[in-house]
CSV table of C-alpha atoms and ligand atoms in Angstrom, one decimal:
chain,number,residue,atom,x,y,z
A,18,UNK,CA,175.3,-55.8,85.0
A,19,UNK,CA,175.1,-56.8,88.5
A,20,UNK,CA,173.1,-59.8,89.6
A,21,UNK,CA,171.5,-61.1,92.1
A,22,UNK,CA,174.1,-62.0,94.4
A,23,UNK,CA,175.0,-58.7,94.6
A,24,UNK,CA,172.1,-57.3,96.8
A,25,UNK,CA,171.4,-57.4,100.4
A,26,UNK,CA,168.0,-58.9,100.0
A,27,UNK,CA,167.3,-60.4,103.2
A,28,UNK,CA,164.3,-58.9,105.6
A,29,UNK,CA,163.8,-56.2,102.4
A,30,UNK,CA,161.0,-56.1,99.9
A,31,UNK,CA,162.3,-56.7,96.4
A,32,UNK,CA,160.0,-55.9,93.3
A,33,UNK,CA,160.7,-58.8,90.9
A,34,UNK,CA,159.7,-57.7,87.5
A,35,UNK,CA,159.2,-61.2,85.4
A,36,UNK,CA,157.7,-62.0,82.0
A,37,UNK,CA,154.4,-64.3,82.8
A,38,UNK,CA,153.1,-63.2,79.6
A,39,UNK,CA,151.6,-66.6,78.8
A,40,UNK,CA,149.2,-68.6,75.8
A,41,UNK,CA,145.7,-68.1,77.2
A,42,UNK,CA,143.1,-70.3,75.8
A,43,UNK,CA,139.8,-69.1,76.7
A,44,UNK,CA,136.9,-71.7,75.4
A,45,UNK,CA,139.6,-74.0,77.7
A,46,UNK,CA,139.2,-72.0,80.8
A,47,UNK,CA,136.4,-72.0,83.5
A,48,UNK,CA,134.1,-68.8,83.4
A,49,UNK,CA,136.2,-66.2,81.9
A,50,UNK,CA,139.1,-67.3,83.0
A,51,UNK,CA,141.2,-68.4,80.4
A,52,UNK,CA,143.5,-71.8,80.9
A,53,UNK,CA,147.5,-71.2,80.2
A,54,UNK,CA,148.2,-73.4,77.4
A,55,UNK,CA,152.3,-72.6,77.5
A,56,UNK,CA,153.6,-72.2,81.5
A,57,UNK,CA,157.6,-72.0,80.3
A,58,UNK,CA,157.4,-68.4,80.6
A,59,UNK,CA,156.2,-68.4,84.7
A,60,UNK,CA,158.8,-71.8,84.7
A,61,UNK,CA,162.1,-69.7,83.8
A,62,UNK,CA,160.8,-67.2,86.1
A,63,UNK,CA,160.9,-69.5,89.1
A,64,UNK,CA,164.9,-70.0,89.8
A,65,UNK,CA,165.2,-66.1,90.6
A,66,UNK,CA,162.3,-65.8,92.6
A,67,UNK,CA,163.2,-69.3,94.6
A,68,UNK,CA,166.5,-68.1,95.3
A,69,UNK,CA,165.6,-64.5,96.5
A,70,UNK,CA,163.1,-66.4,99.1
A,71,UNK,CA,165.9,-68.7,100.2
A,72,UNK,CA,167.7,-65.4,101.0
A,73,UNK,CA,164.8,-64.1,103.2
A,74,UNK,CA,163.6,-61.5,100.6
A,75,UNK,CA,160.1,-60.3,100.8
A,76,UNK,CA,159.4,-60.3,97.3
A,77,UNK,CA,156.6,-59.0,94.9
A,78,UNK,CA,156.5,-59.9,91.6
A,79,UNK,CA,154.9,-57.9,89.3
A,80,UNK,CA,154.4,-58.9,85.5
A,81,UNK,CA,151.8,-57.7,82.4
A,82,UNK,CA,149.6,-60.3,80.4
A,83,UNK,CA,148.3,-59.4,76.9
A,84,UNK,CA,146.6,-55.9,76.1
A,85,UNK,CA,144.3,-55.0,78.2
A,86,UNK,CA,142.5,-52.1,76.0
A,87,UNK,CA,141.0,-49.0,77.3
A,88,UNK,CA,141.3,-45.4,79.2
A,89,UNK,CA,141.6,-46.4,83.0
A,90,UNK,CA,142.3,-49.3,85.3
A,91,UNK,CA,138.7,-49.7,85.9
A,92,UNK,CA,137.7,-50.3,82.0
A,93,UNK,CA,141.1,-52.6,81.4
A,94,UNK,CA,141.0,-54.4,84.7
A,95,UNK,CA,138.7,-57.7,83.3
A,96,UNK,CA,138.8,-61.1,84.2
A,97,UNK,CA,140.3,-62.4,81.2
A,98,UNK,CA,143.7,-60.7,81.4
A,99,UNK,CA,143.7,-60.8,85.0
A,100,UNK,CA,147.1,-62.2,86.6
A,101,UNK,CA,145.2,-64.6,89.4
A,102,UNK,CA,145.4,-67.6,87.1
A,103,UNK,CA,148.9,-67.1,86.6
A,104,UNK,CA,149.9,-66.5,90.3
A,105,UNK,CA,148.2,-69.5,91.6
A,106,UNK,CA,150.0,-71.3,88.4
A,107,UNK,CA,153.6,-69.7,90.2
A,108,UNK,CA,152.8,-71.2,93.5
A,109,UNK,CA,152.2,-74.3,92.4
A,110,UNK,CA,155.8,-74.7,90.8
A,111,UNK,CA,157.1,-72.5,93.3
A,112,UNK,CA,155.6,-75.2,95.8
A,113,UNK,CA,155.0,-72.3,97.8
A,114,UNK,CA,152.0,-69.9,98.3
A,115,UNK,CA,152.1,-66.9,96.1
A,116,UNK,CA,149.9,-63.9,98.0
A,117,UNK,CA,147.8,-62.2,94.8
A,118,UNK,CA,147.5,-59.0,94.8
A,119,UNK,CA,144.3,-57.6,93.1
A,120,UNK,CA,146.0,-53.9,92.4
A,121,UNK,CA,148.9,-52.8,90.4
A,122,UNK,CA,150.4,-50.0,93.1
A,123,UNK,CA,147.4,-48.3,95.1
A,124,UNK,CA,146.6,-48.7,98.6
A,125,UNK,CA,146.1,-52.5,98.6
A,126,UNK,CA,149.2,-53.1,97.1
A,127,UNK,CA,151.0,-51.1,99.6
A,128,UNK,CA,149.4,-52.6,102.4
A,129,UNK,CA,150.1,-56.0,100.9
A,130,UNK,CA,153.6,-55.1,100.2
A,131,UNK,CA,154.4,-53.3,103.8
A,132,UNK,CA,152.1,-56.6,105.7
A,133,UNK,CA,154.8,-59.5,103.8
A,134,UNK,CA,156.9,-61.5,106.2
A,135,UNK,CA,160.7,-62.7,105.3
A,136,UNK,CA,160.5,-65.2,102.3
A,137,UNK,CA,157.5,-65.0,101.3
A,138,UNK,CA,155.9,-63.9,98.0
A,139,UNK,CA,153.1,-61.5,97.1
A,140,UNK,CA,152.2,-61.1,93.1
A,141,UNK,CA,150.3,-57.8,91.9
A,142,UNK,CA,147.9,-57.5,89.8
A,143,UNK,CA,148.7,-57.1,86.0
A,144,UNK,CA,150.9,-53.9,85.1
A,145,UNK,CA,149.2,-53.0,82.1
A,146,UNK,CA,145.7,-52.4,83.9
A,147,UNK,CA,147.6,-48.8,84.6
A,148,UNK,CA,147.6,-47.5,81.0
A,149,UNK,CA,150.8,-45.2,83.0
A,150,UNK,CA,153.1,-48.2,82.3
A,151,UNK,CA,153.3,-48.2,78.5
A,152,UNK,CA,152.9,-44.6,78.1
A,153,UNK,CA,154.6,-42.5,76.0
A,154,UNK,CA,154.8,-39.3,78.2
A,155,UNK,CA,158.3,-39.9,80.2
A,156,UNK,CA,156.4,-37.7,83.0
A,157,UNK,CA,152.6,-40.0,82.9
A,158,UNK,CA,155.2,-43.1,83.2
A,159,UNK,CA,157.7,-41.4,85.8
A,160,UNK,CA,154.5,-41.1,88.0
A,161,UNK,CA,153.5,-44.5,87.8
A,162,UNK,CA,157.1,-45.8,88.4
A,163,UNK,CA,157.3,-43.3,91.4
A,164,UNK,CA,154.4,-45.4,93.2
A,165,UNK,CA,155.6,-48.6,91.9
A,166,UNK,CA,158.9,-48.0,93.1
A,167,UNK,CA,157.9,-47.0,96.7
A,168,UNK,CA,156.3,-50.8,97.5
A,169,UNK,CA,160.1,-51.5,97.3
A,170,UNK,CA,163.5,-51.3,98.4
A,171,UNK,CA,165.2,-53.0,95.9
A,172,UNK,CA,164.6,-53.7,92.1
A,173,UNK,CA,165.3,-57.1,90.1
A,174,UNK,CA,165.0,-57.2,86.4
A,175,UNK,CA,164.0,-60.7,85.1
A,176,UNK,CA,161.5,-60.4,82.9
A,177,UNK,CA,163.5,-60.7,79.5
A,178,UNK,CA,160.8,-60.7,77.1
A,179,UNK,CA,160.0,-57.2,78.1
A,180,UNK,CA,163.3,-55.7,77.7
A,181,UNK,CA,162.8,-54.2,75.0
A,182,UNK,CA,160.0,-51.9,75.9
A,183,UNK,CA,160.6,-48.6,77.5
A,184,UNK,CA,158.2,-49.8,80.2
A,185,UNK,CA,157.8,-48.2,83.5
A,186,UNK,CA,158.3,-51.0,85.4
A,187,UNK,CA,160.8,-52.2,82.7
A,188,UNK,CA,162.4,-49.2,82.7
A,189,UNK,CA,161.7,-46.1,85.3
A,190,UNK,CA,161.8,-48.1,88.0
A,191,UNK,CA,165.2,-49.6,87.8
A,192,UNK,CA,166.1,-45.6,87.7
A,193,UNK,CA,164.6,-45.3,90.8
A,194,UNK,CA,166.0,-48.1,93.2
A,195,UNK,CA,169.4,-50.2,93.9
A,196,UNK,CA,169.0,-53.0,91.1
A,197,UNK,CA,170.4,-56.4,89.7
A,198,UNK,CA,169.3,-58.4,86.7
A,199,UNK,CA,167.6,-61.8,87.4
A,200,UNK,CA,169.4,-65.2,86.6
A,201,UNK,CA,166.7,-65.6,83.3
A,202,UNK,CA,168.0,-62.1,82.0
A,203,UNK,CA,171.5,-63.3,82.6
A,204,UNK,CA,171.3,-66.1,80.8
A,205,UNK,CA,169.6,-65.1,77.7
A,206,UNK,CA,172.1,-62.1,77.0
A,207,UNK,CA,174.8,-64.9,77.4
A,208,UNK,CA,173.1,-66.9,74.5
A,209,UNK,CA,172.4,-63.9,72.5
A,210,UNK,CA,176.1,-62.6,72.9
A,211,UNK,CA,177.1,-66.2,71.6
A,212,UNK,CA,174.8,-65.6,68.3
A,213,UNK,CA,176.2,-62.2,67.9
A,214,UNK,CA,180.1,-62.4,68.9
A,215,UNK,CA,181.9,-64.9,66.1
A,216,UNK,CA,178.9,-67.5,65.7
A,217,UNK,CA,180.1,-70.8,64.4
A,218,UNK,CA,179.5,-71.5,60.8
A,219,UNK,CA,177.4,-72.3,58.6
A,220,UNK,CA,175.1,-69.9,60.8
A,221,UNK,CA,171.3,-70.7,59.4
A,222,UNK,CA,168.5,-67.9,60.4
A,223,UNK,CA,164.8,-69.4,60.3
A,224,UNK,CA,162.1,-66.4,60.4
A,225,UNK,CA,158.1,-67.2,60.6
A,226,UNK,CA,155.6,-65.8,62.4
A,227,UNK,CA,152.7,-63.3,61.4
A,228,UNK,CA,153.7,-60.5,60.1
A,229,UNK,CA,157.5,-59.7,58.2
A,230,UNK,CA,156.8,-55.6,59.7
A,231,UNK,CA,157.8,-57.6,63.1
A,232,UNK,CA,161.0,-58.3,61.4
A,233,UNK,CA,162.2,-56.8,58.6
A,234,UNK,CA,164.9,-55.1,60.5
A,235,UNK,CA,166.0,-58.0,61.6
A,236,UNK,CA,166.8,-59.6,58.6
A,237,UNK,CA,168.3,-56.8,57.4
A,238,UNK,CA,171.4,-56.4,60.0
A,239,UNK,CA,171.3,-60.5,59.9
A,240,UNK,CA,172.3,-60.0,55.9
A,241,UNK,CA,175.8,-59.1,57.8
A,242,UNK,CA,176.1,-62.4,59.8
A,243,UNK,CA,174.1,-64.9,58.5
A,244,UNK,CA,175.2,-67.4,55.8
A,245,UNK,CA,171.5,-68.5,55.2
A,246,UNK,CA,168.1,-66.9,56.1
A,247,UNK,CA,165.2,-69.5,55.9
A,248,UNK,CA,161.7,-67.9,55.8
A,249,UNK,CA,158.2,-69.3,56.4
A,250,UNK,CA,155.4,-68.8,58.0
A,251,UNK,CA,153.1,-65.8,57.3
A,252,UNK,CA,155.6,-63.0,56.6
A,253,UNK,CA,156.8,-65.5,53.4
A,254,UNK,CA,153.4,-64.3,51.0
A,255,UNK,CA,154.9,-61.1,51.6
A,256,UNK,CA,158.2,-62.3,50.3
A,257,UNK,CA,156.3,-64.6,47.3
A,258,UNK,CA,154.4,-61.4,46.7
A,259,UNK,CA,157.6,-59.2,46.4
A,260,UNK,CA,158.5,-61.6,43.3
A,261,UNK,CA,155.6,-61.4,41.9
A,262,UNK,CA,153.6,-64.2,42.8
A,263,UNK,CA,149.6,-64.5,43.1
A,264,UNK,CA,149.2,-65.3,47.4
A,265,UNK,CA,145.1,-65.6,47.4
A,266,UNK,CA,144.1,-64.4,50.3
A,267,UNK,CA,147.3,-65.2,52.7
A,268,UNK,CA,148.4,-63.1,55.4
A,269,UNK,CA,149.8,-60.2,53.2
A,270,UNK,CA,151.2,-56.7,54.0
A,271,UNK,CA,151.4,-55.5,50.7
A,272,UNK,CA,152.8,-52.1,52.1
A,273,UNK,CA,156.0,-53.9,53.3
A,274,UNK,CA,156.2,-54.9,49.0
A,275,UNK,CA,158.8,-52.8,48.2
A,276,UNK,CA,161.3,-53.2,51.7
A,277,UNK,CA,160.8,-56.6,50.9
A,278,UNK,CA,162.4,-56.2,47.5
A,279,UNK,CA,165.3,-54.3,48.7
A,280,UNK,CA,166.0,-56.7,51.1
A,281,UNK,CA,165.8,-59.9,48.5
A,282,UNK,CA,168.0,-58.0,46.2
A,283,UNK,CA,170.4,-56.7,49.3
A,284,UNK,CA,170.9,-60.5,49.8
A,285,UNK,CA,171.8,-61.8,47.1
A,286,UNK,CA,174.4,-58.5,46.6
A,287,UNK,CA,176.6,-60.0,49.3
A,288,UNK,CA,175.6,-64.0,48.5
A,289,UNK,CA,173.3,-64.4,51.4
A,290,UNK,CA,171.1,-67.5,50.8
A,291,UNK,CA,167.7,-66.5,51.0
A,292,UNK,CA,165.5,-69.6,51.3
A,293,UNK,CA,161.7,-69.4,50.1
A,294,UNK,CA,158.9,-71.9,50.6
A,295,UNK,CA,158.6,-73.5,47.3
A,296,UNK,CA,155.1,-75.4,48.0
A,297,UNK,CA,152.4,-74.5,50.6
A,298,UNK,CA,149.4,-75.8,52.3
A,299,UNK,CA,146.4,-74.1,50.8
A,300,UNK,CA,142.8,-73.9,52.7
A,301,UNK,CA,139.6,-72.7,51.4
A,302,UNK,CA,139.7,-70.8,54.9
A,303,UNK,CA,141.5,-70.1,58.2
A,304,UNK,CA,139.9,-72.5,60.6
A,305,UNK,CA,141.2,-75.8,62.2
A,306,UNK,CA,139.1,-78.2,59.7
A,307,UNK,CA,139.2,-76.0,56.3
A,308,UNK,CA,139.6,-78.4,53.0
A,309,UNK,CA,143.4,-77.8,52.0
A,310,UNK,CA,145.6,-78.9,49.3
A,311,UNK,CA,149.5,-78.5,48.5
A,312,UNK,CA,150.0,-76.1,46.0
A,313,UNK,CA,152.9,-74.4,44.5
A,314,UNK,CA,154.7,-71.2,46.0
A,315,UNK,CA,154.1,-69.6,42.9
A,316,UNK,CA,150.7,-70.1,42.1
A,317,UNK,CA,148.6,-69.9,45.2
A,318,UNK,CA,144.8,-70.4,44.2
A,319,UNK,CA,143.3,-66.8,44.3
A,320,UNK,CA,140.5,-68.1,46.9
A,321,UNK,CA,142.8,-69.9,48.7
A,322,UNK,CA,144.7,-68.8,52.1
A,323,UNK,CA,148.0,-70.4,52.8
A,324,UNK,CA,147.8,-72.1,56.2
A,325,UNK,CA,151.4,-73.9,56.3
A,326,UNK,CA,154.8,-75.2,54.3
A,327,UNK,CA,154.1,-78.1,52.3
A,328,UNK,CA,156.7,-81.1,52.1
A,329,UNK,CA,158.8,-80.0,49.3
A,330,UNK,CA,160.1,-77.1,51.3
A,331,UNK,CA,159.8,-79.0,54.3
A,332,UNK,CA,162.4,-81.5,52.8
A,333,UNK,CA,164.6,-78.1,51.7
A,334,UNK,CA,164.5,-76.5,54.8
A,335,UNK,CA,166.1,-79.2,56.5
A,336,UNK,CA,168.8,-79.9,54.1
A,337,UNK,CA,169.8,-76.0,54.5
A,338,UNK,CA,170.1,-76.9,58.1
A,339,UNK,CA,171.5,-80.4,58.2
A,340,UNK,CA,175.5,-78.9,58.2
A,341,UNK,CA,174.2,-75.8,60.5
A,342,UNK,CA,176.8,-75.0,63.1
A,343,UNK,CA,174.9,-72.2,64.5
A,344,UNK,CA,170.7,-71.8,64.4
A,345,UNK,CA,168.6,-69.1,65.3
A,346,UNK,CA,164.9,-69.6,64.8
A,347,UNK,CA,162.1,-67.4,65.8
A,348,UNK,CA,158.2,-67.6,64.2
A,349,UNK,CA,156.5,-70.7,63.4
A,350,UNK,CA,156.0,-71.8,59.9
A,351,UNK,CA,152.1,-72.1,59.8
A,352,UNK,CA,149.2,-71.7,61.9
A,353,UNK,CA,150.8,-74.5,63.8
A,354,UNK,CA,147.8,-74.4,66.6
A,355,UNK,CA,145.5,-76.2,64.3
A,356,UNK,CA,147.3,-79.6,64.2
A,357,UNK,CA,146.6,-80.1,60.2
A,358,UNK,CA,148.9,-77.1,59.6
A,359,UNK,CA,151.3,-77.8,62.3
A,360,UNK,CA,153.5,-80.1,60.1
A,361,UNK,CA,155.9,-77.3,58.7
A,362,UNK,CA,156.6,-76.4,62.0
A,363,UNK,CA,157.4,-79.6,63.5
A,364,UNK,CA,159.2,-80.1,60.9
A,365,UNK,CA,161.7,-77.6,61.8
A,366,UNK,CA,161.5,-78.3,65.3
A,367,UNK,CA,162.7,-81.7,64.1
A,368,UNK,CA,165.4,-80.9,61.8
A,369,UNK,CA,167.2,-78.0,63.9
A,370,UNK,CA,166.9,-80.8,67.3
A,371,UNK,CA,169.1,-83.3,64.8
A,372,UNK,CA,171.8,-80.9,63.8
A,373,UNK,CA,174.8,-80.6,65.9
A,374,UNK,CA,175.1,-76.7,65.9
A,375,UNK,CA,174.2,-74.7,69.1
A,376,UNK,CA,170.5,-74.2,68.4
A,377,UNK,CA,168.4,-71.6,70.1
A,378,UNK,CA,164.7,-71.0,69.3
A,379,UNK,CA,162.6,-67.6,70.6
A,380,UNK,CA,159.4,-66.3,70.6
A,381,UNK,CA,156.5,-66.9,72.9
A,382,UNK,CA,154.4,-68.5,70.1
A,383,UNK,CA,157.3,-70.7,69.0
A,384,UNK,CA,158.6,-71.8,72.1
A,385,UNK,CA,155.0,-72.9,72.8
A,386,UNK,CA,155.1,-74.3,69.5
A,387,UNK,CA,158.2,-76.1,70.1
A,388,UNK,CA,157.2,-77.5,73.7
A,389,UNK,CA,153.5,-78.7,72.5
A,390,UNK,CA,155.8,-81.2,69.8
A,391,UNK,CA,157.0,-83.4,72.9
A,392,UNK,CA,160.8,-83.2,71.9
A,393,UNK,CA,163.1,-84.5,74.0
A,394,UNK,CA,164.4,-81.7,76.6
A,395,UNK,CA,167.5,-81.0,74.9
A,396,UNK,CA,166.7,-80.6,71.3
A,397,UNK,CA,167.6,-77.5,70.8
A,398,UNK,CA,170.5,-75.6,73.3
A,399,UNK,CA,168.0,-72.6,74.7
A,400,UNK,CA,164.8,-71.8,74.3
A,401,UNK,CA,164.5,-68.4,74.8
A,402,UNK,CA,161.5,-66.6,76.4
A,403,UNK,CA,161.5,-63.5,74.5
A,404,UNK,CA,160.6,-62.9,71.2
A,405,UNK,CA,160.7,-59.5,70.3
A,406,UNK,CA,163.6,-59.1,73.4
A,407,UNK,CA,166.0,-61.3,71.0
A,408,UNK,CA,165.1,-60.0,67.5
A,409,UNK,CA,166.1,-56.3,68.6
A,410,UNK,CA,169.2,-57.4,70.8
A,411,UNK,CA,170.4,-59.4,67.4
A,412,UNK,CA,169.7,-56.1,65.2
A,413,UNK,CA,172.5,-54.4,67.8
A,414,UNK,CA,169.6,-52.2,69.1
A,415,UNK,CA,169.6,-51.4,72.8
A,416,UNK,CA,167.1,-52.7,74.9
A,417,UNK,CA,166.1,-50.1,77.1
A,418,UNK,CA,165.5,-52.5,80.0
A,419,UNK,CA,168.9,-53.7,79.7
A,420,UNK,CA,170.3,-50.7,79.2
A,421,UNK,CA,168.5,-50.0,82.6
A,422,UNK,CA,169.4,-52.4,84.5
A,423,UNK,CA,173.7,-52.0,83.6
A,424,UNK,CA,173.3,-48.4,85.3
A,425,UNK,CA,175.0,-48.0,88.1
A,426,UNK,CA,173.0,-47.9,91.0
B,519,LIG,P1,156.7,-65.6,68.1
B,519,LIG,O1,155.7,-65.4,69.2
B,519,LIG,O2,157.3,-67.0,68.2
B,519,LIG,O3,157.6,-64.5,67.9
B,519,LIG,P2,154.9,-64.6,66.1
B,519,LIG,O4,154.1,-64.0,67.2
B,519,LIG,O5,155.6,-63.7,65.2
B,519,LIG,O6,155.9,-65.7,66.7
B,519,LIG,O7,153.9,-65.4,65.2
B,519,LIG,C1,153.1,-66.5,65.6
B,519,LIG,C2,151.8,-66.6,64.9
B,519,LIG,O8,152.0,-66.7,63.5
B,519,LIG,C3,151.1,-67.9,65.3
B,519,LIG,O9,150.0,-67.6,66.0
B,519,LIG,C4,150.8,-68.6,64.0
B,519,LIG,O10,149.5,-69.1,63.9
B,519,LIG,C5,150.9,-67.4,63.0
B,519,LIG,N1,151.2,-67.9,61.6
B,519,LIG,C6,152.2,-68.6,61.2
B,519,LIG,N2,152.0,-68.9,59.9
B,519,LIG,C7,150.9,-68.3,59.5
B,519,LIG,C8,150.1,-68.3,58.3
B,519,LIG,N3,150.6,-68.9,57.2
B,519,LIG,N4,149.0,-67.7,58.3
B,519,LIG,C9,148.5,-67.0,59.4
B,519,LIG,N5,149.2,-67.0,60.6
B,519,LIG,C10,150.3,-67.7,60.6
B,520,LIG,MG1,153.9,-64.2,69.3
């Protein structure tokens, strides 16, 4: 892959694809403009940006927030996923101003993006207001990239936590100019490479999160090159469901049952430790001040909702990692943004920032997680900004962005 070094960026406009995909909190925000409550994502997306105004680039960033819903730009483009919040939030640690752009690639944007001087910075508006830049028709997307692709002369690929979507402005548009991969993109291969290419051992696996349909796959390929997967969060009922246990009303996808099975049983086949909550914090319902109780993993109270590990498995998750040489974690173990079931996850975040082992955490939601626990800065060796990105590039799959961005151009 080339990198940034290796264009000609001065006096030419450069489209700068980033991942500002940020936490919104909207009863925190003014009007209906939500606050960011997580800015690492627009942070790791400032070195590349920096450097390619240094070099006199005339850049425009362009970057997606959320899911906006609906059939045309008019009916997604609202306030509340708008990207203006986020561009001023860019200029401030840019500590330079950031020109937004309220249109993905109409008119205005080409006027904006033919009227920028020499180092300075224009953002547009948020991709996904064009429902053309997730579509599934190559020739719907191909359009959109076409008009996205003429604001610019060159193309820079830094937004890693989009990688793995076959995006047009992830991947048309780096078909359709000369391109390099950013310094963030660059990095995080680098620490996924290290995870995937003779890890040291014991290598420990910690999955969380929502739903186990997110990851599944995942664990299966990790069956190959972990010595222990640890899993919490919401995909575990799944897991405690799969052996038979009640769950009460806990996030279930009783579908996913029988893969879930297969995989338990593929595990311990090859001697794979497969770690299990063994006690769970309980609440009479999913809100920040339900009544809760620890209860077993194995008999969840039928009107009960499991909200968070409870100390047992707290204590057993961080013995699996204490001789950890190698940690991957992605997926918080509760519903860590109420601060009564945040414990499990700090937990982790605690036990993983005292092992020795190269440590790297991803996921949006856990790397906010992670932050919001005031650990010192180098707890863990990476944080990585992608979620999704990683847990594909670790399953061997190829990221169509990457595979994008390593064509010659
Ligand atoms: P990441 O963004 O790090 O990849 P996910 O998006 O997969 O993580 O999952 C994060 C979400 O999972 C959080 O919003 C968290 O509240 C939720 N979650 C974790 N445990 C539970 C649980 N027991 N019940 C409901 N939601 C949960
Ligand atoms: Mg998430």
């Amino acid at each position: 892959m080339k990198s940034i070094e290796d264009l000609d960026v001065a006096g030419r406009r450069v489209l700068v694809r980033t991942d500002l995909n940020v936490p919104l909190d909207i009863a925190a925000g003014s009007g209906d403009r939500p606050a960011i409550t997580d800015d690492g994502r627009i942070r790791a997306s400032v070195p590349t940006i920096s450097k390619l105004v240094k070099r006199g680039a005339r850049v425009i960033v362009c970057a997606h927030l959320g899911r906006p819903k609906g059939a045309s730009y008019a009916e997604r483009a609202t306030a509340r996923l708008s990207l203006q919040t986020v561009a001023q939030r860019l200029g401030e640690l840019l500590g330079r101003p950031v020109t937004f752009v309220p249109d993905v690639a109409g008119e205005p944007a080409s006027k904006a993006a033919a009227g920028l001087a020499d180092g300075t910075v224009a953002m547009l508006e948020n991709l996904r207001f064009e429902p053309a830049e997730t579509s599934k028709d190559d020739a719907e997307r191909g359009a959109f990239a076409d008009r996205l692709a003429a604001l610019a002369e060159l193309y820079v690929g830094d937004g890693f936590g989009a990688v793995h979507r076959k995006h047009a402005s992830v991947y048309d548009v780096p078909h359709r100019l000369p391109h390099a991969a950013g310094d963030l993109v660059l990095a995080e291969v680098e620490v996924l490479h290290r995870l995937t290419r003779h890890p040291d051992r014991p290598y420990v696996v910690i999955l969380g999160g929502a739903k186990p349909s997110d990851k599944l796959g995942v664990i299966g390929s990790l069956l190959d090159r972990a010595d222990r997967v640890l899993i919490g969060g919401g995909m575990s009922y799944t897991f405690l469901a799969a052996q038979g246990y009640e769950v009460g009303h806990s996030l279930l996808e009783a579908e996913r049952i029988p893969q879930v099975s297969a995989l338990l049983d593929e595990a311990a086949r090859r001697g794979v430790e497969l770690v299990l909550p063994v006690d769970i914090v309980a609440a009479t319902r999913f809100a920040a001040d339900a009544e809760h109780d620890v209860v077993p993993a194995n008999a969840i109270p039928a009107d009960r909702e499991g909200m968070d590990m409870g100390p047992q498995t707290r204590q057993v998750f961080g013995q699996k990692l204490a001789d950890a040489k190698t940690v991957f974690w992605n997926g918080p173990m509760g519903v860590f943004e109420f601060p009564a079931f945040a414990e499990g996850t700090r937990a982790v975040a605690e036990a993983i920032s005292r092992t020795a082992a190269f440590t790297v955490v991803g996921g949006g939601d856990s790397a906010a997680a992670v932050r919001s626990f005031g650990l010192p800065p180098h707890a863990f060796s990476h944080i990585s900004t992608g979620g999704g990105a990683s847990l594909e590039f670790l399953e061997g799959r190829e990221l169509p962005g990457l595979a994008a961005l390593q064509e010659p151009s």
